[in-house]
Short mmCIF file of C-alpha atoms in Angstrom, two decimals:
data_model
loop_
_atom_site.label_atom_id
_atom_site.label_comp_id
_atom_site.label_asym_id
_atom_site.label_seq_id
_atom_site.Cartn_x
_atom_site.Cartn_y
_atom_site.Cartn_z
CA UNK W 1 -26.01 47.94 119.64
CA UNK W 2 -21.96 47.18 119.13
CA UNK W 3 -20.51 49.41 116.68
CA UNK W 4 -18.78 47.83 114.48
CA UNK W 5 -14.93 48.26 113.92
CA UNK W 6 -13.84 50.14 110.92
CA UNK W 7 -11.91 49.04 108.07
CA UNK W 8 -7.92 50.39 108.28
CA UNK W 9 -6.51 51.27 105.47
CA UNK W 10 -2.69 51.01 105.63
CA UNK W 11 -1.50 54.11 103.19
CA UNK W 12 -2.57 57.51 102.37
CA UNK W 13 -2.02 57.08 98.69
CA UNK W 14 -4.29 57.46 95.39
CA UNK W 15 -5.42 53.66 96.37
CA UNK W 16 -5.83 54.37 100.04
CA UNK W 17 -7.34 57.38 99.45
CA UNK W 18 -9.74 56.24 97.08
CA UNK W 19 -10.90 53.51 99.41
CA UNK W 20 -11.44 55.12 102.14
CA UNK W 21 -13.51 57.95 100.04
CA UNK W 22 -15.87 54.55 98.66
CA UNK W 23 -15.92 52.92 101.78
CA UNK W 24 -17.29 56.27 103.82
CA UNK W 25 -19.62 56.74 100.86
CA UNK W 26 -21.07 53.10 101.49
CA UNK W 27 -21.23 53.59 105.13
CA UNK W 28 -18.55 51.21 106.23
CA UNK W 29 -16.38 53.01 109.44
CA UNK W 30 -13.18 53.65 108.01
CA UNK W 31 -9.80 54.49 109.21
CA UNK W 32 -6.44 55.71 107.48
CA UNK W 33 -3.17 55.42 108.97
CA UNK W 34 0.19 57.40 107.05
CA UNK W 35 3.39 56.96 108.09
CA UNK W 36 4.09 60.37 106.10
CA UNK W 37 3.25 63.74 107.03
CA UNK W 38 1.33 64.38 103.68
CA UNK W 39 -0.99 62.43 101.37
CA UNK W 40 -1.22 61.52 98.11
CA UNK W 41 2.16 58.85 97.77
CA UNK W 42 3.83 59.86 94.29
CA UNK W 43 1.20 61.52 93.12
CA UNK W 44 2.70 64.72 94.77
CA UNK W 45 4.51 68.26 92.68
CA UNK W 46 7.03 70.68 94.39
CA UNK W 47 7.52 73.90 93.17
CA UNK W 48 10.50 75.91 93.54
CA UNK W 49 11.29 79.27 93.68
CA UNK W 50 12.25 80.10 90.04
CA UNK W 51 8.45 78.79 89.02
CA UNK W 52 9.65 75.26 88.28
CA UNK W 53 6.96 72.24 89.08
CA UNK W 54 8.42 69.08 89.40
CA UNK W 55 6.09 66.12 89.89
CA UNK W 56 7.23 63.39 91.59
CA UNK W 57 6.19 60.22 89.34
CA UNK W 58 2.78 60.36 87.14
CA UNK W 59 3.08 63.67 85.26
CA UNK W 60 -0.84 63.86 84.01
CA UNK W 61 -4.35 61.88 84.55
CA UNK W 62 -6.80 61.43 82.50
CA UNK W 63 -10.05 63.75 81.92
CA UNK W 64 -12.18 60.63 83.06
CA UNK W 65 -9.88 60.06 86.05
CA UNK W 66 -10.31 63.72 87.31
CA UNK W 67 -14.08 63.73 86.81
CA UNK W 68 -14.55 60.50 89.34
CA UNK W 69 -12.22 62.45 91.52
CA UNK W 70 -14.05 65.77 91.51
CA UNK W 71 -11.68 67.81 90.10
CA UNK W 72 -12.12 67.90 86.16
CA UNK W 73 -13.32 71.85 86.74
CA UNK W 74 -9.86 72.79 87.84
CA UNK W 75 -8.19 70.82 85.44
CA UNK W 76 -6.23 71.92 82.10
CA UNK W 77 -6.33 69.89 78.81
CA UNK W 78 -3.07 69.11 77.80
CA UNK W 79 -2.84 69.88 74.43
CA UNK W 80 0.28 67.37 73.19
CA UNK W 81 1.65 63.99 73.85
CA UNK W 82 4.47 61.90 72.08
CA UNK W 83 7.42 58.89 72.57
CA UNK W 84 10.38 58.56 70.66
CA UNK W 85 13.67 55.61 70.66
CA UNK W 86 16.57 57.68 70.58
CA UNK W 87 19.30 55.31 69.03
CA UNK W 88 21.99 55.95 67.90
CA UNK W 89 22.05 59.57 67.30
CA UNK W 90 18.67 59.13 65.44
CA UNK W 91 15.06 59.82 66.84
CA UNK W 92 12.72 57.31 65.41
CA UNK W 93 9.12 58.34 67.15
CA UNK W 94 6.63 55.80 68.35
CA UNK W 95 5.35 53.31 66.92
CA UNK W 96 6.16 53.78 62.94
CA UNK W 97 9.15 54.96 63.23
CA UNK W 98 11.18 52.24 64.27
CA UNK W 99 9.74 50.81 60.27
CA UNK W 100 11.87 53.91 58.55
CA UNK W 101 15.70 51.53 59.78
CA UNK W 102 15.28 48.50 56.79
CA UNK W 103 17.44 46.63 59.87
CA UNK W 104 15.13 46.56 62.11
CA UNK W 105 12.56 45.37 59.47
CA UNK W 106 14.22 42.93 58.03
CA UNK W 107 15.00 41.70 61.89
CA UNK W 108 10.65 41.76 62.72
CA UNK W 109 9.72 39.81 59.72
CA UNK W 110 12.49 37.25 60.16
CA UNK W 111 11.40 36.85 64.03
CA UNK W 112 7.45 36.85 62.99
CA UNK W 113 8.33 33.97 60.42
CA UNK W 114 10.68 31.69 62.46
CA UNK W 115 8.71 28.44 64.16
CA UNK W 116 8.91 27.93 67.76
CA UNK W 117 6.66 25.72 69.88
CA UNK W 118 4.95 26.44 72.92
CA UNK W 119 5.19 29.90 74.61
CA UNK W 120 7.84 32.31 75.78
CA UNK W 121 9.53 31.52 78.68
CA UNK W 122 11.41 34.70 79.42
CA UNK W 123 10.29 38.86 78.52
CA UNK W 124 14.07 38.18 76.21
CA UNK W 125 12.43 35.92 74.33
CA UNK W 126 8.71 37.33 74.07
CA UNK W 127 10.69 40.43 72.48
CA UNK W 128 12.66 38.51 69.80
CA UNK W 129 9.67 36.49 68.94
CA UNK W 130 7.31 39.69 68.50
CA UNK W 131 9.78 42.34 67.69
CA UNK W 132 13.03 39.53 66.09
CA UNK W 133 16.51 39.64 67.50
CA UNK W 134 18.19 43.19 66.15
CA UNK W 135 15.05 45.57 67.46
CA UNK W 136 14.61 43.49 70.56
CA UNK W 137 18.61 43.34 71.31
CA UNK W 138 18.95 46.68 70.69
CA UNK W 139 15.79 48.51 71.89
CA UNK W 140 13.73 46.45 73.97
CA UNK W 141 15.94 44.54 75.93
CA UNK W 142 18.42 47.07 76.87
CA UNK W 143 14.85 49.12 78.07
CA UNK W 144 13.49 46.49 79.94
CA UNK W 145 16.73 45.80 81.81
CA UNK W 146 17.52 49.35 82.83
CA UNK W 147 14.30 50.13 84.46
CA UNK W 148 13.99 46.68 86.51
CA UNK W 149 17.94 46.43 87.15
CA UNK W 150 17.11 42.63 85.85
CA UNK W 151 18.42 40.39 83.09
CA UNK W 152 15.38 39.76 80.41
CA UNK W 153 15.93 35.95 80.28
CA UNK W 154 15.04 36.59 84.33
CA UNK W 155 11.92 38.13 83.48
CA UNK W 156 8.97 36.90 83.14
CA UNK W 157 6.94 37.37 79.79
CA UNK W 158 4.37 39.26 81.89
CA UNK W 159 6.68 42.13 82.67
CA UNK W 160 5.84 43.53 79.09
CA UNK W 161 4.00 46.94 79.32
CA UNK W 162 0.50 46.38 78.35
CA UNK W 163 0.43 49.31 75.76
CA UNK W 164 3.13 47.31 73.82
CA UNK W 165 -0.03 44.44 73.13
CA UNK W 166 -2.79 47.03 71.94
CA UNK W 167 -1.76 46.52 67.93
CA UNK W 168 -0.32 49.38 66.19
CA UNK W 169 -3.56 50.06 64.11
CA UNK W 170 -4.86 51.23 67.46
CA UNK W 171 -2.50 53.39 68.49
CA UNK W 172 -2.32 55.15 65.56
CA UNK W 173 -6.15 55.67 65.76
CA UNK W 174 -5.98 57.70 68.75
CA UNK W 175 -2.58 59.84 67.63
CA UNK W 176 -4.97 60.82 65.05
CA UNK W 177 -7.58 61.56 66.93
CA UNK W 178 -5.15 63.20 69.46
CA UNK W 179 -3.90 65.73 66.13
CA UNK W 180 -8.17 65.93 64.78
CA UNK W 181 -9.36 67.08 68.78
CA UNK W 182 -5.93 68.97 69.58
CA UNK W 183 -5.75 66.92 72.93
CA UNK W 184 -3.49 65.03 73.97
CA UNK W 185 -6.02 61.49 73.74
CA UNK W 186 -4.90 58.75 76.45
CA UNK W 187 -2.78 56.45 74.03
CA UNK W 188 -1.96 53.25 76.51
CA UNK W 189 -2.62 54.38 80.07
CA UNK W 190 -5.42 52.40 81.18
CA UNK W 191 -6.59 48.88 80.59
CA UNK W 192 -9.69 48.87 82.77
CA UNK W 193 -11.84 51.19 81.12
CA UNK W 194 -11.77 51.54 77.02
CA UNK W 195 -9.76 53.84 75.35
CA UNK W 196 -11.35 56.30 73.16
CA UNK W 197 -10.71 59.67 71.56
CA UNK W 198 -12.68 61.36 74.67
CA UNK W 199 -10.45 60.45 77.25
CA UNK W 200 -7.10 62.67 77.23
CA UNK W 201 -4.66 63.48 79.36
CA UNK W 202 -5.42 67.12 82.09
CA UNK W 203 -3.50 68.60 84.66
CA UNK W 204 -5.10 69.63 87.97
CA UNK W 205 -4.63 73.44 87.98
CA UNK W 206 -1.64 74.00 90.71
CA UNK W 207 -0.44 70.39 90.85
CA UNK W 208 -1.01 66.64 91.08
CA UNK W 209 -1.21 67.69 94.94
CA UNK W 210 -4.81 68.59 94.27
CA UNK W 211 -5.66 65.23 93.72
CA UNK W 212 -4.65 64.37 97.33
CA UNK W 213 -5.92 67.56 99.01
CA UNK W 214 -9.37 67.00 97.05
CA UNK W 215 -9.86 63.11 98.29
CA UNK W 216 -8.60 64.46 101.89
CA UNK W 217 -11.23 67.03 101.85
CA UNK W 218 -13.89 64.23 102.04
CA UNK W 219 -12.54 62.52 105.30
CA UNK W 220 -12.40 64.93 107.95
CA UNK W 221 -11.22 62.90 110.65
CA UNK W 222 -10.57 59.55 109.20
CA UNK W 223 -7.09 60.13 107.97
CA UNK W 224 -4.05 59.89 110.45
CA UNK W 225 -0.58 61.60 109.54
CA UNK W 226 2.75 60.59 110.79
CA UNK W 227 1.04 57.28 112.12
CA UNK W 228 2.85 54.39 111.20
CA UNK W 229 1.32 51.18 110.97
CA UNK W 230 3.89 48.64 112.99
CA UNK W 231 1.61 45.21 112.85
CA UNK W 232 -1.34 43.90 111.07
CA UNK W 233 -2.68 41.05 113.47
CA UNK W 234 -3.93 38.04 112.67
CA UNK W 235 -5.68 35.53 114.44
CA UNK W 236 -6.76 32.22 112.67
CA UNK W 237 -6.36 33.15 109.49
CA UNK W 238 -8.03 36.61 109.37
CA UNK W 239 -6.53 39.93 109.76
CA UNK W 240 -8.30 41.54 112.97
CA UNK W 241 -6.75 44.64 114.05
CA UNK W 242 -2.99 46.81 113.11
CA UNK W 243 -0.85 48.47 115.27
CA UNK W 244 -0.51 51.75 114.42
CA UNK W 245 1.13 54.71 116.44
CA UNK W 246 1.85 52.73 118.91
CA UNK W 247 -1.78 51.61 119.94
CA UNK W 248 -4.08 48.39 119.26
CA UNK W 249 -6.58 49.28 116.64
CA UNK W 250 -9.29 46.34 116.18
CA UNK W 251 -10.33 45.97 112.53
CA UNK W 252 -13.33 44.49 110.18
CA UNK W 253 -11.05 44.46 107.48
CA UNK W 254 -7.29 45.78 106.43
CA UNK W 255 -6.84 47.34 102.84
CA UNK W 256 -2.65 47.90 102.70
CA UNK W 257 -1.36 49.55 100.01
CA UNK W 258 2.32 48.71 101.29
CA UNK W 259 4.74 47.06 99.05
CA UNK W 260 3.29 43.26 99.03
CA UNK W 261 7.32 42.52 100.17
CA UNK W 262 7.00 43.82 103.35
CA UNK W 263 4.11 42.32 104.53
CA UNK W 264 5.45 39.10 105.85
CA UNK W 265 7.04 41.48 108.24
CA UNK W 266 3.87 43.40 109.31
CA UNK W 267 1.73 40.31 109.47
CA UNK W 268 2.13 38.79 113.29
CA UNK W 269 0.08 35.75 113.71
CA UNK W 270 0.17 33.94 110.03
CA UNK W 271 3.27 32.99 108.08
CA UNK W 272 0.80 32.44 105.03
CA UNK W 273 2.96 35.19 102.98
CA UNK W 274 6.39 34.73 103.95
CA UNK W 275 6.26 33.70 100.06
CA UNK W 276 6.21 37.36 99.40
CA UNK W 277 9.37 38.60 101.09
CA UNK W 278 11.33 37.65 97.67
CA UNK W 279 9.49 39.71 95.58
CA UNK W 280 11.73 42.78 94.21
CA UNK W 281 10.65 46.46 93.43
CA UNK W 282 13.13 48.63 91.60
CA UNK W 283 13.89 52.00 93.08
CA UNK W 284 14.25 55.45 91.21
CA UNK W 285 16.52 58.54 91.02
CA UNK W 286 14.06 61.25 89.19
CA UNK W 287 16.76 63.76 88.11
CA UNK W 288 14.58 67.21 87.42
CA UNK W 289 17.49 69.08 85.07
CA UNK W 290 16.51 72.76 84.40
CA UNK W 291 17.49 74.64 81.15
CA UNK W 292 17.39 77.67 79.07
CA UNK W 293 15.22 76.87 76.30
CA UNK W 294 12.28 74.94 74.80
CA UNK W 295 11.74 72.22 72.76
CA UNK W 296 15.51 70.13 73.81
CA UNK W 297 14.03 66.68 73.23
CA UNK W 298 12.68 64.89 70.21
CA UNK W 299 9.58 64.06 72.03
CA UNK W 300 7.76 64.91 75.35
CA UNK W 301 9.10 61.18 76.34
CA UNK W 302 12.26 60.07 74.65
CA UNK W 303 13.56 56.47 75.61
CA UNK W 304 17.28 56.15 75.63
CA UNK W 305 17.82 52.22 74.74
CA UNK W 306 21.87 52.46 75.38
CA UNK W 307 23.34 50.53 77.88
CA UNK W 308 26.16 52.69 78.61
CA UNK W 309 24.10 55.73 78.99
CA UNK W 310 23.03 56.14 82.69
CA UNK W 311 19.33 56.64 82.34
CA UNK W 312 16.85 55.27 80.58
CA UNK W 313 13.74 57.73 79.50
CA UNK W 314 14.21 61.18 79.58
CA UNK W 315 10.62 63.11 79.88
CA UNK W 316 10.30 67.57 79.14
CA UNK W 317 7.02 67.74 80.01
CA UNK W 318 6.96 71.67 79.37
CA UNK W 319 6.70 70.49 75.82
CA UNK W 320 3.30 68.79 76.46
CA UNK W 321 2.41 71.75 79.65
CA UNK W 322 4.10 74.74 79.06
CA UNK W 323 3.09 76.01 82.25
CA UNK W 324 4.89 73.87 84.53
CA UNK W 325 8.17 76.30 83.64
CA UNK W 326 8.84 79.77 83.16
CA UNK W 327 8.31 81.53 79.78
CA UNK W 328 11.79 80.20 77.87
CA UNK W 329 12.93 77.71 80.21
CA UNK W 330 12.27 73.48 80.42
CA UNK W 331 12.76 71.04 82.65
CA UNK W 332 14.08 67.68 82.07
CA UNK W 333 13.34 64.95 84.00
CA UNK W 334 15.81 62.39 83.95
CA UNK W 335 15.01 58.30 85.27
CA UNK W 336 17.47 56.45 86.20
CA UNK W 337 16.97 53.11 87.81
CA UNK W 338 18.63 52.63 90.84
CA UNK W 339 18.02 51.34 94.22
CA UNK W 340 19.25 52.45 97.95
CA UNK W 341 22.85 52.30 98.53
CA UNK W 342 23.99 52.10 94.93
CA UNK W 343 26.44 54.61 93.52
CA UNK W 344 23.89 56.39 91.69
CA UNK W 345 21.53 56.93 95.45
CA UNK W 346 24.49 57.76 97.49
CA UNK W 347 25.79 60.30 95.09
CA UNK W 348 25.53 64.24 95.87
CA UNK W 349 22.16 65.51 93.68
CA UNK W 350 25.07 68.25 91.63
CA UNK W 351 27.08 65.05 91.32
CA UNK W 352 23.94 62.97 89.31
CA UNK W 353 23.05 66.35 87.96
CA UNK W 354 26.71 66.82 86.14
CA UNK W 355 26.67 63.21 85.23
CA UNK W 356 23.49 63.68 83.21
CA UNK W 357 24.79 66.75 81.79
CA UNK W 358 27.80 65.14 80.20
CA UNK W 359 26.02 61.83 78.40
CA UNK W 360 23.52 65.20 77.60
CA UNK W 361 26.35 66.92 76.18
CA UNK W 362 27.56 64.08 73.78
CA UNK W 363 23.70 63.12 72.92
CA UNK W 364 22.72 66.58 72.25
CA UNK W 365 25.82 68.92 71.78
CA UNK W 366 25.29 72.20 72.97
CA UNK W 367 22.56 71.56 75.51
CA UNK W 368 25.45 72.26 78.57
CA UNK W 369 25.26 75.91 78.08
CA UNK W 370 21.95 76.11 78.93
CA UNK W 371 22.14 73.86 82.32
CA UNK W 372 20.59 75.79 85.04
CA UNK W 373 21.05 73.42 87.85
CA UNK W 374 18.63 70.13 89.10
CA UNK W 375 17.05 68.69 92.14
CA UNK W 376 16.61 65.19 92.11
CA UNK W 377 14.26 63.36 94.34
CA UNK W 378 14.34 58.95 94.99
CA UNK W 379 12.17 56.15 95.58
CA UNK W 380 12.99 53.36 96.43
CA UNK W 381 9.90 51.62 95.25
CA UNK W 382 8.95 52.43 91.92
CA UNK W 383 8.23 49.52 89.74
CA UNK W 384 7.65 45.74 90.73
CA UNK W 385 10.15 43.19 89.20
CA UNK W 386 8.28 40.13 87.31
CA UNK W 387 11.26 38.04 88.31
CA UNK W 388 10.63 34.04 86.43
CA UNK W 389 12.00 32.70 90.14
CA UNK W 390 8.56 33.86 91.67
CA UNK W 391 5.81 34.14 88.87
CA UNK W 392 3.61 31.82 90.32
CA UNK W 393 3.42 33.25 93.57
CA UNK W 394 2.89 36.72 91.63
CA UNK W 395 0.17 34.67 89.65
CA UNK W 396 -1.33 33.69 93.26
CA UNK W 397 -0.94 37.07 94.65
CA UNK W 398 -3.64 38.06 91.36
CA UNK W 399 -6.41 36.20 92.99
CA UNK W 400 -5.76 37.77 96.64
CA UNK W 401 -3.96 37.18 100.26
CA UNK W 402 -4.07 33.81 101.61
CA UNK W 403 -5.84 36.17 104.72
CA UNK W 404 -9.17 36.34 105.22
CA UNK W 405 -9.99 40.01 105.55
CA UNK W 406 -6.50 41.65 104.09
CA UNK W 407 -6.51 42.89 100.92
CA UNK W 408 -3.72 44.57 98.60
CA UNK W 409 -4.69 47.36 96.82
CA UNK W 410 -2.61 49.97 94.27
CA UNK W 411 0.39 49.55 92.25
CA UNK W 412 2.93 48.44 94.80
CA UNK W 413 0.06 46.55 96.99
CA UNK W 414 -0.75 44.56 94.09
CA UNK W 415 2.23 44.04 92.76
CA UNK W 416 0.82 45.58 89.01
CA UNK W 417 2.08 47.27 86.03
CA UNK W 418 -0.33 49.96 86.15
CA UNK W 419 -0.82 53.65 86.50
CA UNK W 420 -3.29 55.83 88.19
CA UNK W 421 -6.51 55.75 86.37
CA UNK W 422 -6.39 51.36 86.51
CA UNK W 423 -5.31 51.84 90.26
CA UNK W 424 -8.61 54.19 90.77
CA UNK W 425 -11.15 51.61 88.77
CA UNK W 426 -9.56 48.17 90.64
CA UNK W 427 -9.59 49.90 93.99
CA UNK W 428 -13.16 50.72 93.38
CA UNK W 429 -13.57 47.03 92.00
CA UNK W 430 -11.76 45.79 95.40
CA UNK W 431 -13.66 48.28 98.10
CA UNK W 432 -17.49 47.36 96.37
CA UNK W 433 -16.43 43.22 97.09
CA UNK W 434 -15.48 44.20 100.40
CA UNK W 435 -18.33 45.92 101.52
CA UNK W 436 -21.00 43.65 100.21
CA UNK W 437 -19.13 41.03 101.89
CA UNK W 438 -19.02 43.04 105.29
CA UNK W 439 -22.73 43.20 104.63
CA UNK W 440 -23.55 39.51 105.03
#
């Protein structure tokens, strides 16, 4: 009897990860190849040697995440969770707050009551028709823009988070079932399963890392490090093998959970996606500032909607886990959006770190005396642009690969505004069609 070639996943992500962990369950051969020399993509900490975690990316999951990992026994609860606008000089914390400025009422209920026909072509408009011009010209534009380094009216309407859509009577249900159950209850973070006031936000005891080291502890064998996938072939249509390490690996199926924008280039045998080399991620400096002191932020994530201000969202997650810094001590972490080979990514980490500290300075006077020095670590793909110029393909790319047998999983393989819990469920959702197919 022929044994039947294994399904490769390209990536040793969450998504990846996951996959493989399903597919071995199911009893489909499976095979991982990682360009890196660890797992686990952005969901990966570093600790220094002053007792400072820094995350790189996600900061949390969710308690019904980590129990469909296996890990909700080592997990902490975290305890608190907020967002605040910080404009000029003023905190206004999410999502009544922005109601206490009678200007940026005034501005909502004149946008809400002005006609318009047909539906938003651009995310610039979809804000001034929800939100009117003043909040959307001066909060959710200037957002929107910083973090995809794109002009709104080049945005598509689908670039708007999906936890802006929920309704605010929602939200405010679970902040107050977040203050009732002391927990910090998942306000916005997935879309795939319902929100409710038992799912909050835990932290794997150590670090993220543990989410990686757990899933690689269930596939001795099937993951390969420092393997780089160079090719997936095709022939007629279907994806049949990938070159990986520099050897011929034949295939039943290919799950990548590359950026969809490099694919045309991996692909040899089909120019089905050459469509896909146009689409845009937006890369990330992460600048992890360290301080004297607790409690230096109006909120555990504090969006800075100022064009003239460097970053964009500035996160001190000691607020919501005190453990992730010494006794006395915070960490900020710092996004700016930037991409390889900009001023910002060629710039010496003390030089971002001092350049932060001075917008800091004026913003929060005071808060240089306590600067205790940063590291800063990039991405270059962080979030996917919803660029107008391409939405249809993106629309396309929804209902899969024009190639039989390749399939897109995780954030940047599907080209999706989502985090890690949605990435877990739709991977699942992806691997279960697979293998039933594979069964036939």
């Amino acid at each position: 009897m022929t044994t039947p070639a294994p399904v490769v996943v390209v990536g040793a992500g969450l998504a990846g990860l996951v996959a493989a962990r399903e597919l071995r369950r199911l009893g489909v051969p499976v095979l991982v190849f990682e360009a890196g020399k660890t797992v686990a993509g952005l969901a990966q900490s570093f600790r220094d040697a002053e007792g400072f975690t820094h995350d790189f990316g996600a900061h949390f999951i969710t308690n019904r995440l980590a129990a469909a990992l296996g890990v909700g026994a080592s997990c902490r609860d975290v305890h608190r969770y907020g967002e605040a606008f910080f404009i000029r000089g003023r905190a206004y914390r999410f999502p009544l707050g922005l109601l206490t400025n009678p200007g940026f009422v005034a501005s909502a209920v004149a946008g809400r009551l002005r006609r318009r026909s047909g539906p938003p072509a651009s995310a610039a408009e979809w804000y001034r028709r929800a939100y009117g011009r003043r909040v959307a010209d001066e909060v959710a534009i200037p957002l929107v823009e910083a973090w995809s380094g794109a002009s709104a009216a080049d945005l598509a309407p689908s670039v708007i988070p999906p936890q802006v859509d929920r309704g605010t009577l929602h939200v405010l249900k679970l902040q107050v079932a977040s203050r009732l159950t002391g927990r910090a209850v998942a306000n916005g973070y997935s879309r795939e399963k319902p929100e409710s006031p038992h799912v909050w936000h835990v932290y794997p005891e150590g670090s993220l890392g543990q989410v990686g080291a757990r899933l690689l502890a269930d596939l001795p064998g099937i993951v390969c490090l420092e393997t780089p996938v160079q090719a997936i072939l095709v022939e007629q249509d279907r994806a049949v093998a990938v070159r990986a390490g520099g050897r011929t690996q034949e295939a039943s199926a290919v799950l990548s959970t590359a950026p969809v924008h490099v694919l045309p280039k991996l692909v040899q045998g089909s120019g089905a996606l050459s469509h896909l080399a146009r689409f845009r991620y937006r890369g990330m400096t992460l600048v992890n500032m360290r301080f004297e002191g607790r409690g230096l932020m109006p909120e555990v994530v504090t969006w800075m909607p100022d064009p003239a201000l460097p970053f964009f969202r500035i996160t001190e997650v000691p607020l919501s886990m005190p453990w992730l810094a010494p006794e006395g001590r915070t960490t900020l972490t710092v996004d700016i959006g930037s991409d390889p080979g900009d001023a910002i990514w060629t710039m010496a980490e003390e030089d971002v770190g001092r350049l932060c500290l001075e917008h800091l300075e004026r913003l929060f006077p005071g808060i240089a005396g306590r600067y205790l020095g940063c590291r800063v670590l990039r991405t270059p793909v962080a979030y996917p642009v919803f660029l107008r110029e391409y939405e249809a393909d993106r629309l396309a790319l929804e209902r899969g690969l024009p190639v039989e047998g390749l399939h897109s999983i995780g954030r940047n393989g599907e080209f999706a505004h989502i985090l890690m819990e949605d990435v877990y469920w739709r991977t699942l959702r992806t691997v279960h069609r697979l293998a039933a197919r594979l069964r036939r």
